Short mmCIF file of C-alpha atoms in Angstrom, two decimals:
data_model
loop_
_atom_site.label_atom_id
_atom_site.label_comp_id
_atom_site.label_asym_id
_atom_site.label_seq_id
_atom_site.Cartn_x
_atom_site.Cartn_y
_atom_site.Cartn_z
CA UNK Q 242 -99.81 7.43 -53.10
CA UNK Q 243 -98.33 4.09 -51.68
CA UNK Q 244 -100.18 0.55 -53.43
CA UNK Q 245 -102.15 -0.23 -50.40
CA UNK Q 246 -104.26 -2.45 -52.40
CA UNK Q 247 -101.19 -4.99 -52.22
CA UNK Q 248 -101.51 -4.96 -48.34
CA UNK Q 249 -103.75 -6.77 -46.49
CA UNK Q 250 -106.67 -4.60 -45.04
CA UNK Q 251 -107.17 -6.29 -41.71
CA UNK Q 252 -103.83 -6.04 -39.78
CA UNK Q 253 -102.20 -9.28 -37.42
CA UNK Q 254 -102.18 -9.31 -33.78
CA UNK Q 255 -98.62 -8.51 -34.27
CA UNK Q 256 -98.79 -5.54 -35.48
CA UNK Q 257 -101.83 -4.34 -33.29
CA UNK Q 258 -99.79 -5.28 -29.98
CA UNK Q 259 -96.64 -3.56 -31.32
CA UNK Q 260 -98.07 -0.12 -32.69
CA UNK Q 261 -100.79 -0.66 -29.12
CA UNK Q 262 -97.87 -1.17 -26.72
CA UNK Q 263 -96.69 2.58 -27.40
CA UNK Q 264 -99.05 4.22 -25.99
CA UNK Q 265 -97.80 2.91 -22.40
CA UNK Q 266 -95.11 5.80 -23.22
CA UNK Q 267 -98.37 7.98 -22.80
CA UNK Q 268 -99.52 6.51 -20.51
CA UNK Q 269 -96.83 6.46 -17.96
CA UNK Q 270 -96.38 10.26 -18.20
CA UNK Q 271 -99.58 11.04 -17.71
CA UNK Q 272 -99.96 9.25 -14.72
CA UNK Q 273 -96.91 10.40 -13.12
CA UNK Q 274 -97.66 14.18 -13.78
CA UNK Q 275 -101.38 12.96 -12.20
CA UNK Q 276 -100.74 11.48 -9.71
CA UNK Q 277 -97.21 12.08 -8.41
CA UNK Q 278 -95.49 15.00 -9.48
CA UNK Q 279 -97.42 17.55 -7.33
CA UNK Q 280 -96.58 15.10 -4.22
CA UNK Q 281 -92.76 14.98 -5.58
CA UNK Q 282 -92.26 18.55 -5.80
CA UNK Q 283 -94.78 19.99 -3.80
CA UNK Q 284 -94.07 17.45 -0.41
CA UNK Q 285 -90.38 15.55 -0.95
CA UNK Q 286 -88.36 18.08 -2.94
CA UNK Q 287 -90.24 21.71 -0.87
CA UNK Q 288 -91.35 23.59 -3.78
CA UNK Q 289 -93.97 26.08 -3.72
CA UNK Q 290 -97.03 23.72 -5.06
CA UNK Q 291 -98.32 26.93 -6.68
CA UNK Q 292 -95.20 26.86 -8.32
CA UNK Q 293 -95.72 23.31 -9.69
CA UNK Q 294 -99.52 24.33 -10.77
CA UNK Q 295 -97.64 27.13 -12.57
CA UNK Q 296 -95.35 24.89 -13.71
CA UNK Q 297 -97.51 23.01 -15.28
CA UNK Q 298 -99.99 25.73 -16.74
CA UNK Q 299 -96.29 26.95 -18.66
CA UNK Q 300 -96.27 23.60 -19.85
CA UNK Q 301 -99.49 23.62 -21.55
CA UNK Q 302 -99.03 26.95 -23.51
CA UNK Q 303 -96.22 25.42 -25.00
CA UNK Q 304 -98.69 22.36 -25.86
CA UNK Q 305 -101.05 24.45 -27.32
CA UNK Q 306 -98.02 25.76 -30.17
CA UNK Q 307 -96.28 22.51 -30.73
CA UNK Q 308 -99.33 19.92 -30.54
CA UNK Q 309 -100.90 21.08 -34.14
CA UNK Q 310 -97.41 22.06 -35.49
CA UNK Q 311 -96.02 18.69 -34.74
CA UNK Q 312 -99.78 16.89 -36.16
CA UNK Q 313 -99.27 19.30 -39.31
CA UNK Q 314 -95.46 19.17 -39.74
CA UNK Q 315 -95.94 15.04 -39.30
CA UNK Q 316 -98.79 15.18 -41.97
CA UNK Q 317 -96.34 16.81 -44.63
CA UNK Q 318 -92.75 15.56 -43.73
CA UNK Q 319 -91.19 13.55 -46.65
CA UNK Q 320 -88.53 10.94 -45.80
CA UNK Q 321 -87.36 7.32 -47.26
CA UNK Q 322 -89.03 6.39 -43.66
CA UNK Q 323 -92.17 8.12 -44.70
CA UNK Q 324 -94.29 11.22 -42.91
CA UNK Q 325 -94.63 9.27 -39.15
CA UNK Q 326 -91.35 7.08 -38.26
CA UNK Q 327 -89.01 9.86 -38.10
CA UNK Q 328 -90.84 11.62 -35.92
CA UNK Q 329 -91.28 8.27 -33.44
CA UNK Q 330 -87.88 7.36 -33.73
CA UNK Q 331 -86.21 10.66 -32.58
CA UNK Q 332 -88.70 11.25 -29.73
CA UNK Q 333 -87.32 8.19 -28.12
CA UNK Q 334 -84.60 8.72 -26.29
CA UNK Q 335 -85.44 12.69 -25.26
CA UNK Q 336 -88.26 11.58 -23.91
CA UNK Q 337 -86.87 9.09 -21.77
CA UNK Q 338 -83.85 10.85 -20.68
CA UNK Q 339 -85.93 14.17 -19.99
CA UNK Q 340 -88.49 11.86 -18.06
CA UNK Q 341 -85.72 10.44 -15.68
CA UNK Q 342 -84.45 13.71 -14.72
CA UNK Q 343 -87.45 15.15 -13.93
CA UNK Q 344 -87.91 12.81 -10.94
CA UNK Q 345 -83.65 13.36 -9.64
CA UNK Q 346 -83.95 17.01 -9.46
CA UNK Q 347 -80.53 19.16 -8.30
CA UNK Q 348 -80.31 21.03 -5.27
CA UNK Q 349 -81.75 24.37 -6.39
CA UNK Q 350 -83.36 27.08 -4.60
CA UNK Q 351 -86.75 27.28 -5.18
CA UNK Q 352 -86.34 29.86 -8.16
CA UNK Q 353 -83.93 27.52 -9.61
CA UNK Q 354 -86.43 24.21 -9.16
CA UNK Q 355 -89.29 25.88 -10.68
CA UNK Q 356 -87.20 26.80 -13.95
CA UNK Q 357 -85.82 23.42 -13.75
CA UNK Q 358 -89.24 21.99 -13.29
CA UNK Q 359 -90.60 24.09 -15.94
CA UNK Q 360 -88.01 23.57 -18.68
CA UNK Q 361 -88.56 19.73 -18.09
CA UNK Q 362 -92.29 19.71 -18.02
CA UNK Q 363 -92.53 21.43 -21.49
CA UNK Q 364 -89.58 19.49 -23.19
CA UNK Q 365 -91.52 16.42 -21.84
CA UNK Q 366 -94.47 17.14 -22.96
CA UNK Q 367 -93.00 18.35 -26.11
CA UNK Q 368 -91.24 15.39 -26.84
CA UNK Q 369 -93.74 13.17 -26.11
CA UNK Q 370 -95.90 14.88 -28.49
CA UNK Q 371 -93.09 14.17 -31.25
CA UNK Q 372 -94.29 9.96 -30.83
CA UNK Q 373 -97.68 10.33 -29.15
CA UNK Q 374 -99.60 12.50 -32.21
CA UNK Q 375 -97.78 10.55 -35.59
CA UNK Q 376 -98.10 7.15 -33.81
CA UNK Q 377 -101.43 8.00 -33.01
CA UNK Q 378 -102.23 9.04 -36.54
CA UNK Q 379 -100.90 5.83 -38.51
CA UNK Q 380 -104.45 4.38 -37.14
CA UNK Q 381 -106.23 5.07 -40.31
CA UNK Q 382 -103.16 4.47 -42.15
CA UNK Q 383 -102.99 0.52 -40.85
CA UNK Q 384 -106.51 -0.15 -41.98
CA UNK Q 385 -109.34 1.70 -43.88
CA UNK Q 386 -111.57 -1.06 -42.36
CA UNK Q 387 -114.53 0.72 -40.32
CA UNK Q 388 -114.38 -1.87 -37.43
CA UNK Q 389 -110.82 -3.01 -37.35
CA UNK Q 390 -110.09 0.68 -36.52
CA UNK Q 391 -111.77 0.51 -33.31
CA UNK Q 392 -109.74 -2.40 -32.61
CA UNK Q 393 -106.30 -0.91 -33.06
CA UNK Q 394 -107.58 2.00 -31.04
CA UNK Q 395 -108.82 -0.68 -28.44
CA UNK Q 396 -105.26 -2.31 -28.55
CA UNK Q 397 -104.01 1.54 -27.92
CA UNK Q 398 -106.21 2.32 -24.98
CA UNK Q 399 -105.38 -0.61 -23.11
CA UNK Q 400 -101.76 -0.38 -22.75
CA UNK Q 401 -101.93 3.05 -22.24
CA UNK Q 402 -104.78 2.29 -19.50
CA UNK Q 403 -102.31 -0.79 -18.63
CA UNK Q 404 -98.72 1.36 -18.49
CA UNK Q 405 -99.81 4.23 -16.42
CA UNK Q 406 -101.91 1.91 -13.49
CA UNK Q 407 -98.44 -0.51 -13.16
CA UNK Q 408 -96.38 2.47 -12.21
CA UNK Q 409 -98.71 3.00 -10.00
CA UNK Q 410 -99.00 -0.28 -8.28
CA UNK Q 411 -95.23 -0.06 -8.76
CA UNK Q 412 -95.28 2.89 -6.57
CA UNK Q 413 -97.38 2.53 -3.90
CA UNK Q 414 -97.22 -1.24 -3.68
CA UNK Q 415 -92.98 -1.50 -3.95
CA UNK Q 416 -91.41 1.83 -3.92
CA UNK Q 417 -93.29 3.66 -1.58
CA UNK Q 418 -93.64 1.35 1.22
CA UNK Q 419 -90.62 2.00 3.00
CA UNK Q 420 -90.20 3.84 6.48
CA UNK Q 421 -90.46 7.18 4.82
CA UNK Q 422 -93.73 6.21 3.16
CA UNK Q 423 -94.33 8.68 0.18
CA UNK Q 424 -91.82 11.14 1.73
CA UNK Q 425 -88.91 8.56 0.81
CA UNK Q 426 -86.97 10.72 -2.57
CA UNK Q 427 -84.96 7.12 -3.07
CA UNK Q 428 -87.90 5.49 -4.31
CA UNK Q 429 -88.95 8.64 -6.66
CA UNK Q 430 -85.57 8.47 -8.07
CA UNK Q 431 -86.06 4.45 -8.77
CA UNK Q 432 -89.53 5.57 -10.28
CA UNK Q 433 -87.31 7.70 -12.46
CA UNK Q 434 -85.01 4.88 -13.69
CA UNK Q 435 -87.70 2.28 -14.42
CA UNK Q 436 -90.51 4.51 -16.00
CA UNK Q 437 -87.68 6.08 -18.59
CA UNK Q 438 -86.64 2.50 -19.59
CA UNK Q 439 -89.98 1.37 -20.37
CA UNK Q 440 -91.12 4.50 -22.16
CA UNK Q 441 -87.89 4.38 -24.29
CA UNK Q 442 -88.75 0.12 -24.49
CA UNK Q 443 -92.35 1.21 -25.56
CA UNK Q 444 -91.91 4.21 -28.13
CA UNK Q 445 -88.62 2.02 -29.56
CA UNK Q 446 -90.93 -1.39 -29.75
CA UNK Q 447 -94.28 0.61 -31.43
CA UNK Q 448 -92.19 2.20 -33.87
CA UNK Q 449 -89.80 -0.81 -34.53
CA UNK Q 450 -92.69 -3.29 -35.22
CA UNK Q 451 -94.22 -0.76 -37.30
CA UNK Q 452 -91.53 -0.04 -39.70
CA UNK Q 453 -92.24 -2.54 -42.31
CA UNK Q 454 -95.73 -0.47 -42.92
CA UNK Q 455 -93.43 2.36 -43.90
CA UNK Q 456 -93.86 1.22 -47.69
CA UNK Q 457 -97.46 0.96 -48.01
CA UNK Q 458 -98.44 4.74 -46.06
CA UNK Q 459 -99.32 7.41 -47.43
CA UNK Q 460 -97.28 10.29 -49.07
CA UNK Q 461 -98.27 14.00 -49.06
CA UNK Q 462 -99.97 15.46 -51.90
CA UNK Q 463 -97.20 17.98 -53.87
CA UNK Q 464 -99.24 21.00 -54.47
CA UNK Q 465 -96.86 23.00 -55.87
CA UNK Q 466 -97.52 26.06 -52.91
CA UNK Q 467 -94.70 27.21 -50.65
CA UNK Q 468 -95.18 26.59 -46.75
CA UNK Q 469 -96.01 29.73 -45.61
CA UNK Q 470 -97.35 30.23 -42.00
CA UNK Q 471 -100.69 31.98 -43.46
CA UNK Q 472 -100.68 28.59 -45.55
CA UNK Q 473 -100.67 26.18 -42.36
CA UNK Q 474 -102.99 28.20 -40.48
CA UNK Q 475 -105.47 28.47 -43.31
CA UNK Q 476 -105.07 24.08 -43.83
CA UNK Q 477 -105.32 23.69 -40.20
CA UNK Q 478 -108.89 25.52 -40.01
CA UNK Q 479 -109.85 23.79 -43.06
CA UNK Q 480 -108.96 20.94 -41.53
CA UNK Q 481 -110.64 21.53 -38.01
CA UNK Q 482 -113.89 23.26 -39.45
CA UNK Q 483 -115.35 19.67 -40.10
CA UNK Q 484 -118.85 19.49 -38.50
CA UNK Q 485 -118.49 15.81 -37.10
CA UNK Q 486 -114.84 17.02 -36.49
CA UNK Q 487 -116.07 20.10 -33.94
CA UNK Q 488 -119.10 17.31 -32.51
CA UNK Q 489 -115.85 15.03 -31.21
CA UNK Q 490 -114.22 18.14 -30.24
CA UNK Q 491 -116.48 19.33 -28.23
CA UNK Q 492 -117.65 16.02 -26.52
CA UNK Q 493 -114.12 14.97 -25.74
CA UNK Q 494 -113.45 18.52 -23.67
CA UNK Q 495 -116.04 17.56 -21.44
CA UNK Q 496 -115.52 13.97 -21.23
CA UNK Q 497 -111.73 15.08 -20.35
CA UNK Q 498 -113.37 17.79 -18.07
CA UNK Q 499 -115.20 15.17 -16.20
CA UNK Q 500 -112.28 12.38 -15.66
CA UNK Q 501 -109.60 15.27 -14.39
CA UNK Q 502 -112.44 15.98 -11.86
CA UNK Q 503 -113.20 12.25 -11.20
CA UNK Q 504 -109.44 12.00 -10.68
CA UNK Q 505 -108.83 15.03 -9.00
CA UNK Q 506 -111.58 13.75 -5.95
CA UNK Q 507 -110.82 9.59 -6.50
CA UNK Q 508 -108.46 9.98 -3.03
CA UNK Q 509 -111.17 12.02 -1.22
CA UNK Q 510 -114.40 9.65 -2.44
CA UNK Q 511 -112.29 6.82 -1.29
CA UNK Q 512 -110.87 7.52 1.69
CA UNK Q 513 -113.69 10.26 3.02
CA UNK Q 514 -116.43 9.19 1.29
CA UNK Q 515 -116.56 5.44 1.58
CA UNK Q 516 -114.04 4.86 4.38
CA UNK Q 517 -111.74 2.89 2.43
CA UNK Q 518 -108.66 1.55 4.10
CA UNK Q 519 -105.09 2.15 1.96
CA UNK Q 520 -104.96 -1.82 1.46
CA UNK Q 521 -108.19 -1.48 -0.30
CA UNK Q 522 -108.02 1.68 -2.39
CA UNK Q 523 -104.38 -0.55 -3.14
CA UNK Q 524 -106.41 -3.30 -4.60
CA UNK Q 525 -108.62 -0.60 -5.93
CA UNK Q 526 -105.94 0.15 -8.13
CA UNK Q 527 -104.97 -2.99 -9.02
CA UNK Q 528 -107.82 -3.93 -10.73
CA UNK Q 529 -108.15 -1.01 -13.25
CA UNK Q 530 -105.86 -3.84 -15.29
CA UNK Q 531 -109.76 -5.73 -15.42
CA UNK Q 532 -111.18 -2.93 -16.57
CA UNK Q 533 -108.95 -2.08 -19.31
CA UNK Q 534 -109.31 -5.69 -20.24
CA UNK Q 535 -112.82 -5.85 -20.68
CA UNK Q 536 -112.99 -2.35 -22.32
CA UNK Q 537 -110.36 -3.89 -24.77
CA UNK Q 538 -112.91 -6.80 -25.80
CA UNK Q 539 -116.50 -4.61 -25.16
CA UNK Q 540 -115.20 -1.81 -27.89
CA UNK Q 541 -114.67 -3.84 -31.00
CA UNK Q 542 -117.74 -6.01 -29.82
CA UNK Q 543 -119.69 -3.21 -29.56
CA UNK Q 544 -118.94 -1.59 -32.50
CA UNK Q 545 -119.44 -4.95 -34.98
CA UNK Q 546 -123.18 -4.48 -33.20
CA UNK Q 547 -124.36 -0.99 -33.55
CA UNK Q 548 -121.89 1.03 -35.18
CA UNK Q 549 -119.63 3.70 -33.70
CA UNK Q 550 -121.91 6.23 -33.24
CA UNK Q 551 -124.65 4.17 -31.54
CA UNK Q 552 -122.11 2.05 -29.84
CA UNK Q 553 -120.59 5.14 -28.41
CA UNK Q 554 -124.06 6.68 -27.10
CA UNK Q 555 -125.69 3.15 -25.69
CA UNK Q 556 -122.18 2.78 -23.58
CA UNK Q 557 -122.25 5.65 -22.66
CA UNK Q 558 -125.67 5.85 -20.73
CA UNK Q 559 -124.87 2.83 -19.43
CA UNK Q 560 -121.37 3.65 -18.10
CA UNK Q 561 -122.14 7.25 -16.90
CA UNK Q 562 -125.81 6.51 -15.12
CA UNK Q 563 -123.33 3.41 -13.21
CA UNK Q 564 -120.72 5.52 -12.12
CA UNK Q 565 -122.74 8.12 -9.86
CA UNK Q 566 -125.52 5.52 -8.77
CA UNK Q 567 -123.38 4.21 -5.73
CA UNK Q 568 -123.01 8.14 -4.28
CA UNK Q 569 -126.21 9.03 -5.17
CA UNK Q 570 -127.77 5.65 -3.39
CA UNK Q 571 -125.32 6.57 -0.25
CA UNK Q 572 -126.90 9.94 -0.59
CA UNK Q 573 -130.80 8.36 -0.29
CA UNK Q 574 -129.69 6.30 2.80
CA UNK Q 575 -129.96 2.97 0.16
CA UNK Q 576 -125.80 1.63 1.01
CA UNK Q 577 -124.50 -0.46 3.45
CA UNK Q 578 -122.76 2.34 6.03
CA UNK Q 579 -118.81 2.69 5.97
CA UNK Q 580 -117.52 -0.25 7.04
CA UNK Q 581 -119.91 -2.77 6.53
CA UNK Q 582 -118.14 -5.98 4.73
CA UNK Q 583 -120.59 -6.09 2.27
CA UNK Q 584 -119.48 -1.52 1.50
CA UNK Q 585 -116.39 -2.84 -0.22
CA UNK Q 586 -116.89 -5.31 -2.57
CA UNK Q 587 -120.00 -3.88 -3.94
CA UNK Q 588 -118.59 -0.70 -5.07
CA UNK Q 589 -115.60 -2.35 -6.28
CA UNK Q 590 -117.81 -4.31 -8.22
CA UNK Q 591 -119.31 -1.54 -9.95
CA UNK Q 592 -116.40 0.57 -10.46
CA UNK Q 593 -114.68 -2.49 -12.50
CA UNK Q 594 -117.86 -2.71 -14.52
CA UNK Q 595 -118.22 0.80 -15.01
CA UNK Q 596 -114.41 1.68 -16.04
CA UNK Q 597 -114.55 -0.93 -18.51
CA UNK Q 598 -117.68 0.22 -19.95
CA UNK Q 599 -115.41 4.13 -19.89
CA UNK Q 600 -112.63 2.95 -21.25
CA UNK Q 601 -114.68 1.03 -24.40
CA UNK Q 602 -116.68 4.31 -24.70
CA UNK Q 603 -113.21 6.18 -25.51
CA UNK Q 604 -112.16 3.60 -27.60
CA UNK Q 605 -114.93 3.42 -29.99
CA UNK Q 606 -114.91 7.47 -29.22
CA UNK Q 607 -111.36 7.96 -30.28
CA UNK Q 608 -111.38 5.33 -33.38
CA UNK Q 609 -113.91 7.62 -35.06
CA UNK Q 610 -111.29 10.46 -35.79
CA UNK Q 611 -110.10 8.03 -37.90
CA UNK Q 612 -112.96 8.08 -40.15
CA UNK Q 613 -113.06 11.88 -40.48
CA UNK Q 614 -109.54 11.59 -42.79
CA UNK Q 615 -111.27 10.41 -45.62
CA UNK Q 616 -113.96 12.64 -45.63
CA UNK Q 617 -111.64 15.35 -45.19
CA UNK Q 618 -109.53 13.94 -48.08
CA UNK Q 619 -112.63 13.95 -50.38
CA UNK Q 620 -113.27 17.71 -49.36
CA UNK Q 621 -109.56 19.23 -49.07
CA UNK Q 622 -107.48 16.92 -51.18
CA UNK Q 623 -105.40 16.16 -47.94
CA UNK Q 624 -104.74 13.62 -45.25
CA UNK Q 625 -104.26 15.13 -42.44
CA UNK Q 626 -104.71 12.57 -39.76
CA UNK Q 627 -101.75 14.05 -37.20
CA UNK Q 628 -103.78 17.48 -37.54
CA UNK Q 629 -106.83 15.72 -35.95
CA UNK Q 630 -105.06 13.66 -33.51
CA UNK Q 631 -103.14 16.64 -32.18
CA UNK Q 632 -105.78 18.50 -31.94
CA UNK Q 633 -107.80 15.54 -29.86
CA UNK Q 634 -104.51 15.48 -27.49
CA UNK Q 635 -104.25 18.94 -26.48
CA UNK Q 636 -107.65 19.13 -25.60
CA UNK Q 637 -107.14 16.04 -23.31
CA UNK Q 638 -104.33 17.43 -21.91
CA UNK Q 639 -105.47 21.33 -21.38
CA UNK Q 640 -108.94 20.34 -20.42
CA UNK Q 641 -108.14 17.71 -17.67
CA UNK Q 642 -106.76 20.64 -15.60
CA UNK Q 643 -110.04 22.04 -15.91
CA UNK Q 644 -111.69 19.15 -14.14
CA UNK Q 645 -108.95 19.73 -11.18
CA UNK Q 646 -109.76 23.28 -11.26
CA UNK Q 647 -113.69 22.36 -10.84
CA UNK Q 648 -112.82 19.90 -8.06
CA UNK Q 649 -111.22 22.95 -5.89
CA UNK Q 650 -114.13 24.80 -6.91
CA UNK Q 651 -116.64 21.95 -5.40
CA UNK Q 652 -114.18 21.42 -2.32
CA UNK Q 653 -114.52 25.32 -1.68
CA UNK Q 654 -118.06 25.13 -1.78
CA UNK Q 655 -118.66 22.88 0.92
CA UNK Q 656 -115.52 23.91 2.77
CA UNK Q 657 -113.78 20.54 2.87
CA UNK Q 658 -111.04 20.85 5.97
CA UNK Q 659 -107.42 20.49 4.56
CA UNK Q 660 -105.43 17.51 5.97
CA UNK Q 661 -107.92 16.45 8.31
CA UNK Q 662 -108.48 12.35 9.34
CA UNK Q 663 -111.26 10.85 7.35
CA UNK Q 664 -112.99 10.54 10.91
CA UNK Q 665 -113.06 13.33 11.73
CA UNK Q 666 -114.87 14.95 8.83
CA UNK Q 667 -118.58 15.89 9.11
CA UNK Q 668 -121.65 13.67 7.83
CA UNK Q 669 -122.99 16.76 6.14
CA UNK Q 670 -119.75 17.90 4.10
CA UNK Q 671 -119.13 14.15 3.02
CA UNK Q 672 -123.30 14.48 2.07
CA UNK Q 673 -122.10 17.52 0.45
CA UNK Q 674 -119.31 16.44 -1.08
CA UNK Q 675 -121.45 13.70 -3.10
CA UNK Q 676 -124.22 15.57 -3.53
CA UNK Q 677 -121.80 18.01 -5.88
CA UNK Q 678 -119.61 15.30 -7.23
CA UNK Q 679 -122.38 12.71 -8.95
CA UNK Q 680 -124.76 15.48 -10.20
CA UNK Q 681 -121.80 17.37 -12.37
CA UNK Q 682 -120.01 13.87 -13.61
CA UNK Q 683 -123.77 13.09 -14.87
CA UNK Q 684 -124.41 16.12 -16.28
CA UNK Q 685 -120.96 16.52 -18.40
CA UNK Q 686 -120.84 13.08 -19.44
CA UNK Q 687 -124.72 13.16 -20.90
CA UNK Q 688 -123.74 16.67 -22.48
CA UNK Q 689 -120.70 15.14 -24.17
CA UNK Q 690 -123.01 12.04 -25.16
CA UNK Q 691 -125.21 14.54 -27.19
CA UNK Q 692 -122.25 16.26 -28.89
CA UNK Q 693 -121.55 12.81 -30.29
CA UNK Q 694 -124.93 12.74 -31.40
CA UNK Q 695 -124.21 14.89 -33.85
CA UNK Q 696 -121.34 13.42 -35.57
CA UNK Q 697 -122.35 12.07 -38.78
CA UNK Q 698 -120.20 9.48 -40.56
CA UNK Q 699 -121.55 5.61 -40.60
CA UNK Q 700 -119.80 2.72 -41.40
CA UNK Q 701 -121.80 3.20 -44.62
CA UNK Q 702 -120.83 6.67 -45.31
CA UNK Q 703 -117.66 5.79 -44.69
CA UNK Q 704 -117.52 3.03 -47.04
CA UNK Q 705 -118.98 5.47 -49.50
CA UNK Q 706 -115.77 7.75 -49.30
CA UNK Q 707 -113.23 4.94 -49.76
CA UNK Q 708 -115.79 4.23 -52.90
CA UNK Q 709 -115.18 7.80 -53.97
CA UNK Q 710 -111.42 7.94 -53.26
CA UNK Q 711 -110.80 4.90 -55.17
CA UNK Q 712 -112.82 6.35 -58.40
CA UNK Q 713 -110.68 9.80 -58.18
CA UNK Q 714 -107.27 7.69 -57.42
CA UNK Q 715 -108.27 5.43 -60.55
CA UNK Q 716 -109.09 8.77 -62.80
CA UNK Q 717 -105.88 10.02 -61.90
CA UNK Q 718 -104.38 7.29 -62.85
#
């Protein structure tokens, strides 16, 4: 056990903006495999796009192997650099290198491209799993404060937030905007180059200015018992079966459920829906940096106020009655029409509003896996914070392709027309269209609100398990 009590509890900005900045490495993957590798593959480079999908769905088996091995293996590794570092350190430069030739593909046939496409999407993802999950799981490591978690997780979410939306402005406001348009495989290639160097600059920065920690973590327990694989299996479950563990759980499938089918339809709303001109879903982008701003600020705020739980639910209904309102006011005749100058600016208005509100919902969300360590220390003997965070980012991963799966679903249903102009597409489908995509983003987001309901750790119950940790670590002593 390391003398934390010799470290300040409350860590400095430093610090915060050093182990935050890493999780642009995050998110700049996940917004290229979003948003642009389908487009790559599927349009530039002539695969099969099923081939991609399947690609991808490959991918995520792997995921679901390596994700809790990696949170367990990370929660028991013993090194002079401690049970996290190692891990950060040697995903570095893999990741980076894997990521850049991913987007400068070979001339293949298209057996050959979707092996190569599929032997880079799970080392990706596999390597990125390597930083992501321990760097992720020093959180309650860097503080046992109740509040001060949510702000490290706050840092987190907004460069992650931050990293992913500047490759995209990067993209369609530099790269892309050449005669070839998003046909042009230069400017993919140059999306290669610069999103590698700042992954490797963020993973090499996070776990860099969070080296000097290394002293003050925690060690594993020595039990004595040989690592078997019935052993981890049995520890993981253990682990997992905590009730306000399975109340996140479940709450963050949907909530991931509902943004992959937000951002699955974000084009079509835009462009079909509200009759939003490219310059304007361009700005649209750009000021997601706004959002993650104020998210950054509401989450700590919020949390100082009512607590994480409460904090978490009051958000919530605020941020997911917001986001349908404008469709389902289009929907009762109540907004200006398509192309009214007034159409615009009010729905950008809300949707800056509403992300930030989103994005300080996952932050508080997310910071109270952090509280479930102790708890689980008290009631297994173990830390096992890379179990749980593991375990929170395969279920964001796998269950995001379940929100594009519903979108297809909802565009079936109404029998959206493939590639036609935004004109020429009926009032009733685009009726359609919203009157499928607000009701089932309301109704996942509530459900997901009442799973959190029923997590049950306060700041003062938490308080009470440092109590009780400190009493067993001084009776041991």
């Amino acid at each position: 056990m390391a003398t934390t009590a010799a470290v300040a509890d409350k860590p400095s900005v430093g610090l915060k903006l050093a182990h935050g900045f890493g999780a642009a490495a995050f998110g700049i993957k996940n917004n290229g495999f979003d948003y642009f590798l389908l487009l790559f593959y599927g349009t530039v480079i002539g695969l099969e796009p099923g081939l991609v999908g399947l690609a991808i769905m490959i991918a995520l088996v792997f995921d679901a192997v390596s994700d809790p091995l990696v949170g367990y293996w990370s929660d028991n590794f013993r090194s002079k650099w401690g049970r996290r570092h190692p891990f950060m350190y040697a995903a570095a430069l893999p990741v980076a290198l894997s990521y850049f030739l991913l987007w400068n593909p070979p001339e293949l046939s298209q057996f050959g491209l979707f092996l190569y496409l599929t032997g880079l999407a799970v080392l990706i993802r596999t390597f990125i799993t390597f930083y992501e999950t321990p760097s992720s799981a020093l959180i309650p490591e860097l503080s046992k404060d109740y509040e001060e978690r949510t702000s490290i997780q706050a840092y987190r979410l907004f460069f992650g937030w931050s990293g992913g939306n500047m490759m995209s402005i990067v993209m369609f406001g530099v790269l892309l905007t050449g005669p070839l348009g998003m046909m042009d495989r230069d400017a993919y290639a140059t999306y290669g180059i610069v999103a590698s160097l700042l992954i490797l600059a963020a993973i090499l920065v996070s776990a860099m200015g969070t080296h000097h920690r290394i002293p003050y973590l925690h060690r594993p327990v020595e039990t004595g018992e040989r690592f078997t694989i019935k052993r981890i299996f049995r520890e993981m479950f253990e682990t997992l079966s905590e009730k306000s563990f399975l109340a996140l759980f479940f709450a963050t499938v949907l909530f991931s459920v509902a943004t992959g089918l937000s951002a699955a339809l974000a084009f079509l709303m835009l462009n079909y829906f509200w009759g939003f001109s490219e310059f304007q879903i361009f700005i649209w982008t750009c000021t997601v940096f706004f959002s993650a701003l104020m998210g950054f600020l509401i989450a700590p705020w919020a949390t100082k106020r009512l607590g994480k739980k409460r904090a978490t639910i009051v958000l919530g209904l605020l941020a997911f009655t917001i986001q349908p309102a404008p469709v389902l006011l289009r929907l009762a005749g109540l907004m200006p029409e398509n192309g009214d100058p007034l159409l615009f600016p009010l729905v950008l208005g809300i949707n800056v509003v509403d992300l930030a509100l989103i994005i300080a919902v996952q932050a508080v969300a997310y910071s109270m896996i952090a509280d479930l360590v102790e708890s689980n220390q008290l009631r297994t003997g173990r830390r096992s914070e890379g179990v749980y965070y593991a375990a929170m980012t395969f279920t964001r991963k796998v269950t995001q392709g379940l929100g594009v799966a519903a979108a297809g679903i909802i565009l079936s249903a109404i029998a959206f027309p493939q590639g036609a102009a935004p004109e020429s597409v009926s009032t009733e489908t685009l009726w359609n269209l919203g009157a499928f995509y607000a009701p089932s983003l309301l109704a996942m987001w509530l459900t997901a609100l009442f799973c959190v309901s029923r997590y049950r750790i306060d700041k003062a119950g938490h308080e009470e398990n440092l109590r009780k940790l400190a009493e067993s670590d001084g009776q041991q002593a």
